[in-house]
mmCIF file of N, CA and C in Angstrom:
data_model
loop_
_atom_site.group_PDB
_atom_site.id
_atom_site.type_symbol
_atom_site.label_atom_id
_atom_site.label_comp_id
_atom_site.label_asym_id
_atom_site.label_seq_id
_atom_site.Cartn_x
_atom_site.Cartn_y
_atom_site.Cartn_z
ATOM 1 N N UNK A 30 0.801 -1.122 0.082
ATOM 2 C CA UNK A 30 -0.063 0.174 0.147
ATOM 3 C C UNK A 30 0.516 1.316 -0.147
ATOM 4 N N UNK A 31 0.369 2.399 -0.652
ATOM 5 C CA UNK A 31 1.158 3.607 -0.721
ATOM 6 C C UNK A 31 1.362 4.279 0.625
ATOM 7 N N UNK A 32 2.269 4.979 0.508
ATOM 8 C CA UNK A 32 2.481 5.972 1.950
ATOM 9 C C UNK A 32 1.561 7.413 1.835
ATOM 10 N N UNK A 33 1.218 7.445 0.505
ATOM 11 C CA UNK A 33 0.426 8.886 0.280
ATOM 12 C C UNK A 33 -1.123 8.627 0.251
ATOM 13 N N UNK A 34 -1.600 7.535 1.189
ATOM 14 C CA UNK A 34 -3.086 7.620 1.526
ATOM 15 C C UNK A 34 -3.507 8.815 2.243
ATOM 16 N N UNK A 35 -4.820 8.900 1.898
ATOM 17 C CA UNK A 35 -5.390 10.305 2.845
ATOM 18 C C UNK A 35 -5.051 10.263 4.190
ATOM 19 N N UNK A 36 -4.880 9.015 4.759
ATOM 20 C CA UNK A 36 -4.992 8.962 6.137
ATOM 21 C C UNK A 36 -3.272 9.295 6.770
ATOM 22 N N UNK A 37 -2.477 9.446 5.620
ATOM 23 C CA UNK A 37 -1.092 9.965 6.032
ATOM 24 C C UNK A 37 -0.943 11.515 5.805
ATOM 25 N N UNK A 38 -1.994 12.289 5.191
ATOM 26 C CA UNK A 38 -1.852 13.513 5.027
ATOM 27 C C UNK A 38 -1.937 14.343 6.344
ATOM 28 N N UNK A 39 -1.392 15.247 6.494
ATOM 29 C CA UNK A 39 -1.424 16.280 7.401
ATOM 30 C C UNK A 39 -3.111 16.417 7.921
ATOM 31 N N UNK A 40 -3.083 16.551 9.355
ATOM 32 C CA UNK A 40 -4.313 16.590 9.773
ATOM 33 C C UNK A 40 -5.208 17.818 9.337
ATOM 34 N N UNK A 41 -6.418 17.845 8.975
ATOM 35 C CA UNK A 41 -6.970 19.083 8.366
ATOM 36 C C UNK A 41 -7.267 19.771 9.664
ATOM 37 N N UNK A 42 -7.465 21.278 9.528
ATOM 38 C CA UNK A 42 -7.782 22.182 10.623
ATOM 39 C C UNK A 42 -9.026 22.764 10.164
ATOM 40 N N UNK A 43 -9.788 23.025 11.329
ATOM 41 C CA UNK A 43 -10.891 23.916 11.088
ATOM 42 C C UNK A 43 -10.847 25.339 11.641
ATOM 43 N N UNK A 44 -10.919 26.117 10.431
ATOM 44 C CA UNK A 44 -10.950 27.648 10.843
ATOM 45 C C UNK A 44 -12.444 28.294 10.623
ATOM 46 N N UNK A 45 -12.780 28.984 12.032
ATOM 47 C CA UNK A 45 -14.159 29.395 11.796
ATOM 48 C C UNK A 45 -13.998 30.942 11.999
ATOM 49 N N UNK A 46 -15.057 31.736 11.363
ATOM 50 C CA UNK A 46 -15.325 33.191 11.383
ATOM 51 C C UNK A 46 -16.530 33.173 11.752
ATOM 52 N N UNK A 47 -16.543 34.013 12.927
ATOM 53 C CA UNK A 47 -17.889 34.265 13.391
ATOM 54 C C UNK A 47 -18.145 36.026 13.007
ATOM 55 N N UNK A 48 -19.485 36.130 12.172
ATOM 56 C CA UNK A 48 -19.696 37.206 11.616
ATOM 57 C C UNK A 48 -20.915 37.768 12.257
ATOM 58 N N UNK A 49 -20.807 38.756 13.151
ATOM 59 C CA UNK A 49 -21.839 39.463 13.905
ATOM 60 C C UNK A 49 -22.672 40.650 13.511
ATOM 61 N N UNK A 50 -22.305 40.865 12.350
ATOM 62 C CA UNK A 50 -22.958 41.817 11.350
ATOM 63 C C UNK A 50 -21.889 42.358 10.193
ATOM 64 N N UNK A 51 -22.438 43.195 9.599
ATOM 65 C CA UNK A 51 -21.501 44.083 8.575
ATOM 66 C C UNK A 51 -20.047 44.339 9.019
ATOM 67 N N UNK A 52 -20.034 45.003 10.187
ATOM 68 C CA UNK A 52 -18.974 45.659 10.494
ATOM 69 C C UNK A 52 -18.163 44.787 11.774
ATOM 70 N N UNK A 53 -18.542 43.594 12.101
ATOM 71 C CA UNK A 53 -18.074 42.981 13.322
ATOM 72 C C UNK A 53 -18.147 41.618 12.854
ATOM 73 N N UNK A 54 -16.674 41.170 13.083
ATOM 74 C CA UNK A 54 -16.485 39.824 12.855
ATOM 75 C C UNK A 54 -15.251 39.322 13.718
ATOM 76 N N UNK A 55 -15.285 37.903 14.050
ATOM 77 C CA UNK A 55 -13.923 37.410 14.664
ATOM 78 C C UNK A 55 -13.852 36.010 13.999
ATOM 79 N N UNK A 56 -12.291 36.043 13.805
ATOM 80 C CA UNK A 56 -11.716 34.890 13.165
ATOM 81 C C UNK A 56 -10.555 34.497 13.516
ATOM 82 N N UNK A 57 -9.844 33.584 12.859
ATOM 83 C CA UNK A 57 -8.705 32.946 13.109
ATOM 84 C C UNK A 57 -7.465 34.261 13.031
ATOM 85 N N UNK A 58 -7.463 34.841 12.356
ATOM 86 C CA UNK A 58 -6.375 36.068 12.284
ATOM 87 C C UNK A 58 -6.406 36.930 13.456
ATOM 88 N N UNK A 59 -7.843 37.581 13.748
ATOM 89 C CA UNK A 59 -7.822 38.194 15.171
ATOM 90 C C UNK A 59 -7.776 37.555 16.155
ATOM 91 N N UNK A 60 -8.054 36.443 16.588
ATOM 92 C CA UNK A 60 -7.701 35.516 17.599
ATOM 93 C C UNK A 60 -6.326 35.332 17.724
ATOM 94 N N UNK A 61 -5.363 35.033 16.639
ATOM 95 C CA UNK A 61 -4.192 34.797 16.703
ATOM 96 C C UNK A 61 -3.512 36.204 16.800
ATOM 97 N N UNK A 62 -3.704 37.496 16.532
ATOM 98 C CA UNK A 62 -3.292 38.541 16.792
ATOM 99 C C UNK A 62 -3.509 38.772 18.336
ATOM 100 N N UNK A 63 -4.612 38.505 18.881
ATOM 101 C CA UNK A 63 -4.909 38.660 20.393
ATOM 102 C C UNK A 63 -4.070 37.787 21.267
ATOM 103 N N UNK A 64 -3.671 36.517 20.766
ATOM 104 C CA UNK A 64 -2.756 35.702 21.308
ATOM 105 C C UNK A 64 -1.366 36.400 21.506
ATOM 106 N N UNK A 65 -0.941 36.719 20.177
ATOM 107 C CA UNK A 65 0.386 37.236 20.082
ATOM 108 C C UNK A 65 0.473 38.617 20.971
ATOM 109 N N UNK A 66 -0.281 39.353 21.125
ATOM 110 C CA UNK A 66 -0.623 40.544 21.857
ATOM 111 C C UNK A 66 -0.255 40.154 23.313
ATOM 112 N N UNK A 67 -1.025 39.145 23.921
ATOM 113 C CA UNK A 67 -0.798 38.502 25.267
ATOM 114 C C UNK A 67 0.482 38.224 25.320
ATOM 115 N N UNK A 68 1.350 37.346 24.524
ATOM 116 C CA UNK A 68 2.541 36.968 24.394
ATOM 117 C C UNK A 68 3.605 37.847 24.519
ATOM 118 N N UNK A 69 3.416 38.953 23.640
ATOM 119 C CA UNK A 69 4.553 39.914 23.579
ATOM 120 C C UNK A 69 4.448 41.133 24.077
ATOM 121 N N UNK A 70 3.183 41.457 24.700
ATOM 122 C CA UNK A 70 2.972 42.668 25.249
ATOM 123 C C UNK A 70 3.116 43.876 24.411
ATOM 124 N N UNK A 71 2.824 43.573 23.186
ATOM 125 C CA UNK A 71 2.925 44.665 22.127
ATOM 126 C C UNK A 71 2.241 44.528 20.771
ATOM 127 N N UNK A 72 1.631 45.466 20.344
ATOM 128 C CA UNK A 72 0.800 45.472 19.066
ATOM 129 C C UNK A 72 1.874 45.155 17.920
ATOM 130 N N UNK A 73 2.757 45.954 17.763
ATOM 131 C CA UNK A 73 3.717 45.898 16.608
ATOM 132 C C UNK A 73 4.564 44.745 16.709
ATOM 133 N N UNK A 74 4.898 44.116 17.743
ATOM 134 C CA UNK A 74 5.787 42.838 17.965
ATOM 135 C C UNK A 74 4.572 41.617 17.493
ATOM 136 N N UNK A 75 3.487 41.973 18.049
ATOM 137 C CA UNK A 75 2.390 40.797 17.491
ATOM 138 C C UNK A 75 2.363 40.645 15.995
ATOM 139 N N UNK A 76 2.170 42.035 15.432
ATOM 140 C CA UNK A 76 2.081 41.958 13.936
ATOM 141 C C UNK A 76 3.185 41.541 13.122
ATOM 142 N N UNK A 77 4.467 41.547 13.850
ATOM 143 C CA UNK A 77 5.597 41.365 13.045
ATOM 144 C C UNK A 77 5.575 39.743 13.097
ATOM 145 N N UNK A 78 5.326 39.082 14.511
ATOM 146 C CA UNK A 78 5.304 37.596 14.554
ATOM 147 C C UNK A 78 4.402 37.159 13.546
ATOM 148 N N UNK A 79 3.365 37.877 12.910
ATOM 149 C CA UNK A 79 2.472 37.260 12.118
ATOM 150 C C UNK A 79 2.748 37.873 10.709
ATOM 151 N N UNK A 80 3.931 38.451 10.316
ATOM 152 C CA UNK A 80 4.435 39.052 9.067
ATOM 153 C C UNK A 80 3.155 39.649 8.667
ATOM 154 N N UNK A 81 2.692 40.805 9.721
ATOM 155 C CA UNK A 81 1.885 41.846 9.394
ATOM 156 C C UNK A 81 2.217 43.256 9.808
ATOM 157 N N UNK A 82 1.864 44.196 8.907
ATOM 158 C CA UNK A 82 2.019 45.407 9.087
ATOM 159 C C UNK A 82 1.742 46.053 10.294
ATOM 160 N N UNK A 83 2.471 46.843 10.893
ATOM 161 C CA UNK A 83 2.026 47.702 12.142
ATOM 162 C C UNK A 83 0.642 48.414 12.059
ATOM 163 N N UNK A 84 0.513 48.863 10.824
ATOM 164 C CA UNK A 84 -0.911 49.565 10.366
ATOM 165 C C UNK A 84 -1.802 48.607 10.378
ATOM 166 N N UNK A 85 -1.520 47.452 9.683
ATOM 167 C CA UNK A 85 -2.707 46.407 9.779
ATOM 168 C C UNK A 85 -2.978 45.902 11.223
ATOM 169 N N UNK A 86 -2.083 45.670 12.052
ATOM 170 C CA UNK A 86 -2.122 45.081 13.389
ATOM 171 C C UNK A 86 -3.028 46.296 14.153
ATOM 172 N N UNK A 87 -2.705 47.428 14.061
ATOM 173 C CA UNK A 87 -3.359 48.581 14.766
ATOM 174 C C UNK A 87 -4.873 48.553 14.159
ATOM 175 N N UNK A 88 -4.960 48.449 13.140
ATOM 176 C CA UNK A 88 -6.377 48.407 12.397
ATOM 177 C C UNK A 88 -7.337 47.385 12.909
ATOM 178 N N UNK A 89 -6.762 46.147 12.910
ATOM 179 C CA UNK A 89 -7.536 45.214 13.470
ATOM 180 C C UNK A 89 -7.893 45.045 15.032
ATOM 181 N N UNK A 90 -6.940 45.770 15.721
ATOM 182 C CA UNK A 90 -7.109 45.943 17.174
ATOM 183 C C UNK A 90 -8.246 47.063 17.127
ATOM 184 N N UNK A 91 -8.146 47.986 16.604
ATOM 185 C CA UNK A 91 -9.244 48.988 16.509
ATOM 186 C C UNK A 91 -10.656 48.725 16.144
ATOM 187 N N UNK A 92 -10.577 47.778 15.047
ATOM 188 C CA UNK A 92 -11.866 47.072 14.602
ATOM 189 C C UNK A 92 -12.497 46.132 15.862
ATOM 190 N N UNK A 93 -11.687 45.378 16.491
ATOM 191 C CA UNK A 93 -12.241 44.618 17.519
ATOM 192 C C UNK A 93 -12.644 45.593 18.845
ATOM 193 N N UNK A 94 -12.006 46.463 19.136
ATOM 194 C CA UNK A 94 -12.125 47.381 20.154
ATOM 195 C C UNK A 94 -13.572 48.176 20.081
ATOM 196 N N UNK A 95 -13.558 48.542 18.837
ATOM 197 C CA UNK A 95 -14.991 49.100 18.460
ATOM 198 C C UNK A 95 -16.021 48.304 18.472
ATOM 199 N N UNK A 96 -15.915 46.952 18.094
ATOM 200 C CA UNK A 96 -16.960 46.075 17.874
ATOM 201 C C UNK A 96 -17.636 45.533 19.075
ATOM 202 N N UNK A 97 -16.869 45.505 20.235
ATOM 203 C CA UNK A 97 -17.150 44.837 21.423
ATOM 204 C C UNK A 97 -17.574 46.077 22.548
ATOM 205 N N UNK A 98 -18.365 45.884 23.216
ATOM 206 C CA UNK A 98 -18.889 46.814 24.285
ATOM 207 C C UNK A 98 -17.659 47.378 25.260
ATOM 208 N N UNK A 99 -16.508 46.440 25.361
ATOM 209 C CA UNK A 99 -15.679 46.708 26.270
ATOM 210 C C UNK A 99 -14.474 46.686 25.145
ATOM 211 N N UNK A 100 -13.316 47.522 25.342
ATOM 212 C CA UNK A 100 -12.189 47.140 24.636
ATOM 213 C C UNK A 100 -11.500 45.814 24.810
ATOM 214 N N UNK A 101 -11.029 45.201 24.011
ATOM 215 C CA UNK A 101 -10.367 43.915 24.107
ATOM 216 C C UNK A 101 -8.773 44.027 24.337
ATOM 217 N N UNK A 102 -8.100 45.306 23.951
ATOM 218 C CA UNK A 102 -6.762 45.663 23.982
ATOM 219 C C UNK A 102 -6.636 46.833 24.514
ATOM 220 N N UNK A 103 -5.802 47.202 25.319
ATOM 221 C CA UNK A 103 -5.468 48.230 26.132
ATOM 222 C C UNK A 103 -3.886 48.620 25.609
ATOM 223 N N UNK A 104 -3.737 49.995 25.233
ATOM 224 C CA UNK A 104 -2.189 50.115 24.928
ATOM 225 C C UNK A 104 -1.745 51.246 25.516
ATOM 226 N N UNK A 105 -0.401 51.287 25.719
ATOM 227 C CA UNK A 105 0.215 52.627 26.135
ATOM 228 C C UNK A 105 1.062 53.098 25.282
ATOM 229 N N UNK A 106 1.422 54.550 25.009
ATOM 230 C CA UNK A 106 2.258 55.090 24.286
ATOM 231 C C UNK A 106 3.734 55.035 24.609
ATOM 232 N N UNK A 107 4.659 54.954 23.797
ATOM 233 C CA UNK A 107 6.103 54.907 24.046
ATOM 234 C C UNK A 107 6.408 55.981 24.960
ATOM 235 N N UNK A 108 7.699 56.231 25.350
ATOM 236 C CA UNK A 108 8.243 57.186 25.954
ATOM 237 C C UNK A 108 9.329 56.502 26.661
ATOM 238 N N UNK A 109 9.744 57.305 27.935
ATOM 239 C CA UNK A 109 10.924 56.724 28.603
ATOM 240 C C UNK A 109 10.744 55.264 29.093
ATOM 241 N N UNK A 110 9.675 54.827 29.320
ATOM 242 C CA UNK A 110 9.309 53.536 29.797
ATOM 243 C C UNK A 110 9.173 52.513 28.494
ATOM 244 N N UNK A 111 8.726 53.014 27.492
ATOM 245 C CA UNK A 111 8.337 52.436 26.251
ATOM 246 C C UNK A 111 6.986 52.085 26.510
ATOM 247 N N UNK A 112 6.353 51.868 25.327
ATOM 248 C CA UNK A 112 4.908 51.446 25.197
ATOM 249 C C UNK A 112 4.550 50.232 25.620
ATOM 250 N N UNK A 113 3.289 49.784 25.431
ATOM 251 C CA UNK A 113 2.925 48.460 25.415
ATOM 252 C C UNK A 113 1.374 48.113 25.045
ATOM 253 N N UNK A 114 1.189 46.818 25.178
ATOM 254 C CA UNK A 114 -0.271 46.651 24.990
ATOM 255 C C UNK A 114 -0.613 45.209 25.829
ATOM 256 N N UNK A 115 -1.767 45.169 26.265
ATOM 257 C CA UNK A 115 -2.231 43.959 26.669
ATOM 258 C C UNK A 115 -3.901 43.756 26.660
ATOM 259 N N UNK A 116 -3.943 42.371 26.772
ATOM 260 C CA UNK A 116 -5.351 42.090 26.683
ATOM 261 C C UNK A 116 -6.214 42.626 27.908
ATOM 262 N N UNK A 117 -7.203 43.192 27.688
ATOM 263 C CA UNK A 117 -8.076 43.288 28.799
ATOM 264 C C UNK A 117 -8.993 41.977 29.337
ATOM 265 N N UNK A 118 -9.758 42.175 30.448
ATOM 266 C CA UNK A 118 -10.370 40.984 30.969
ATOM 267 C C UNK A 118 -11.482 40.799 29.777
ATOM 268 N N UNK A 119 -11.996 41.696 29.054
ATOM 269 C CA UNK A 119 -12.931 41.265 28.169
ATOM 270 C C UNK A 119 -12.112 40.512 26.972
ATOM 271 N N UNK A 120 -11.029 41.134 26.650
ATOM 272 C CA UNK A 120 -10.170 40.529 25.619
ATOM 273 C C UNK A 120 -9.785 38.836 26.008
ATOM 274 N N UNK A 121 -9.205 38.821 27.110
ATOM 275 C CA UNK A 121 -9.138 37.295 27.708
ATOM 276 C C UNK A 121 -10.480 36.461 27.430
ATOM 277 N N UNK A 122 -11.639 36.921 27.676
ATOM 278 C CA UNK A 122 -12.918 36.432 27.681
ATOM 279 C C UNK A 122 -13.031 35.961 26.152
ATOM 280 N N UNK A 123 -13.067 36.923 25.506
ATOM 281 C CA UNK A 123 -13.312 36.723 23.986
ATOM 282 C C UNK A 123 -12.505 35.579 23.341
ATOM 283 N N UNK A 124 -11.072 35.772 23.677
ATOM 284 C CA UNK A 124 -10.043 34.636 23.240
ATOM 285 C C UNK A 124 -10.524 33.624 23.663
ATOM 286 N N UNK A 125 -10.727 33.393 25.066
ATOM 287 C CA UNK A 125 -11.022 31.914 25.535
ATOM 288 C C UNK A 125 -12.319 31.445 24.930
ATOM 289 N N UNK A 126 -13.222 32.176 24.726
ATOM 290 C CA UNK A 126 -14.454 31.655 24.224
ATOM 291 C C UNK A 126 -14.210 31.137 22.535
ATOM 292 N N UNK A 127 -13.670 32.030 22.086
ATOM 293 C CA UNK A 127 -13.395 31.631 20.528
ATOM 294 C C UNK A 127 -12.458 30.318 20.409
ATOM 295 N N UNK A 128 -11.533 30.310 21.097
ATOM 296 C CA UNK A 128 -10.755 29.022 21.248
ATOM 297 C C UNK A 128 -11.663 27.898 21.600
ATOM 298 N N UNK A 129 -12.186 28.053 22.838
ATOM 299 C CA UNK A 129 -13.314 26.985 22.974
ATOM 300 C C UNK A 129 -14.244 26.485 22.155
ATOM 301 N N UNK A 130 -14.725 27.506 21.520
ATOM 302 C CA UNK A 130 -15.604 27.071 20.263
ATOM 303 C C UNK A 130 -14.803 26.376 19.283
ATOM 304 N N UNK A 131 -13.614 26.635 19.029
ATOM 305 C CA UNK A 131 -12.945 25.881 17.835
ATOM 306 C C UNK A 131 -12.752 24.539 18.294
ATOM 307 N N UNK A 132 -12.369 24.348 19.543
ATOM 308 C CA UNK A 132 -12.371 23.003 19.889
ATOM 309 C C UNK A 132 -13.743 22.103 19.826
ATOM 310 N N UNK A 133 -14.740 22.880 20.386
ATOM 311 C CA UNK A 133 -16.112 22.345 20.368
ATOM 312 C C UNK A 133 -16.447 21.792 18.965
ATOM 313 N N UNK A 134 -16.373 22.821 17.973
ATOM 314 C CA UNK A 134 -16.643 22.455 16.687
ATOM 315 C C UNK A 134 -15.615 21.330 15.844
ATOM 316 N N UNK A 135 -14.307 21.535 16.213
ATOM 317 C CA UNK A 135 -13.414 20.468 15.581
ATOM 318 C C UNK A 135 -13.916 19.105 16.113
ATOM 319 N N UNK A 136 -14.291 19.008 17.369
ATOM 320 C CA UNK A 136 -14.572 17.680 17.965
ATOM 321 C C UNK A 136 -15.951 16.975 17.414
ATOM 322 N N UNK A 137 -16.989 18.052 17.277
ATOM 323 C CA UNK A 137 -18.131 17.692 16.921
ATOM 324 C C UNK A 137 -18.194 17.340 15.424
ATOM 325 N N UNK A 138 -17.368 18.148 14.540
ATOM 326 C CA UNK A 138 -17.271 17.835 13.060
ATOM 327 C C UNK A 138 -16.269 16.828 12.607
ATOM 328 N N UNK A 139 -15.501 16.153 13.783
ATOM 329 C CA UNK A 139 -14.295 15.438 13.348
ATOM 330 C C UNK A 139 -14.839 14.228 12.373
ATOM 331 N N UNK A 140 -15.980 13.535 12.443
ATOM 332 C CA UNK A 140 -16.427 12.442 11.654
ATOM 333 C C UNK A 140 -16.561 13.212 10.378
ATOM 334 N N UNK A 141 -17.213 14.191 10.301
ATOM 335 C CA UNK A 141 -17.419 14.593 8.975
ATOM 336 C C UNK A 141 -16.288 15.144 8.184
ATOM 337 N N UNK A 142 -15.212 15.775 8.999
ATOM 338 C CA UNK A 142 -14.108 16.236 8.223
ATOM 339 C C UNK A 142 -13.205 15.056 7.936
ATOM 340 N N UNK A 143 -13.332 13.827 8.572
ATOM 341 C CA UNK A 143 -12.469 12.838 8.311
ATOM 342 C C UNK A 143 -13.369 12.373 6.970
ATOM 343 N N UNK A 144 -14.365 12.284 6.814
ATOM 344 C CA UNK A 144 -15.383 11.720 5.706
ATOM 345 C C UNK A 144 -14.754 12.548 4.427
ATOM 346 N N UNK A 145 -14.755 13.777 4.603
ATOM 347 C CA UNK A 145 -14.246 14.761 3.447
ATOM 348 C C UNK A 145 -13.017 14.408 3.161
ATOM 349 N N UNK A 146 -12.084 14.315 4.348
ATOM 350 C CA UNK A 146 -10.596 14.098 3.867
ATOM 351 C C UNK A 146 -10.218 12.934 3.090
ATOM 352 N N UNK A 147 -10.942 11.823 3.389
ATOM 353 C CA UNK A 147 -11.064 10.460 2.755
ATOM 354 C C UNK A 147 -11.300 10.581 1.185
ATOM 355 N N UNK A 148 -12.192 11.714 0.883
ATOM 356 C CA UNK A 148 -12.357 11.898 -0.406
ATOM 357 C C UNK A 148 -11.426 12.587 -1.342
ATOM 358 N N UNK A 149 -10.378 13.138 -0.644
ATOM 359 C CA UNK A 149 -9.503 13.985 -1.207
ATOM 360 C C UNK A 149 -8.600 13.106 -2.333
ATOM 361 N N UNK A 150 -8.363 14.047 -3.457
ATOM 362 C CA UNK A 150 -7.433 13.402 -4.270
ATOM 363 C C UNK A 150 -5.956 13.304 -3.767
ATOM 364 N N UNK A 151 -5.313 12.231 -4.174
ATOM 365 C CA UNK A 151 -3.877 12.108 -3.930
ATOM 366 C C UNK A 151 -2.986 13.289 -4.868
ATOM 367 N N UNK A 152 -2.507 14.118 -4.121
ATOM 368 C CA UNK A 152 -1.866 15.236 -4.724
ATOM 369 C C UNK A 152 -0.363 15.179 -4.238
ATOM 370 N N UNK A 153 0.006 13.863 -3.923
ATOM 371 C CA UNK A 153 1.292 13.992 -3.268
ATOM 372 C C UNK A 153 2.446 14.117 -4.489
ATOM 373 N N UNK A 154 2.062 13.769 -5.939
ATOM 374 C CA UNK A 154 3.046 13.921 -6.889
ATOM 375 C C UNK A 154 2.981 15.393 -7.479
#
């Protein structure tokens, strides 16, 4: 039997986007950005870690802060102590709920994802 069977392919991943309306959505990119801000303490560093421009990272943070009742990210300007950013309590809650939803959906959909995966064409060549 070939080593290129569908079972040998990299595990598929489920990526979800929650659309709250025309101007508000939360998806994997924004969730990843929130995680990187939490890890680095910086919007700029988080953007760099994702190969994203500083301007784009700031724009996404502003979108999230404007979409939710409470801001998800707080930032301080530079200066003698340097600037920084951190997730607020609301930001931590949003990120936790989003990641948990990913886990729930991946578990609930595992059989269907497996079925779809088994139908994939062998593209190893």
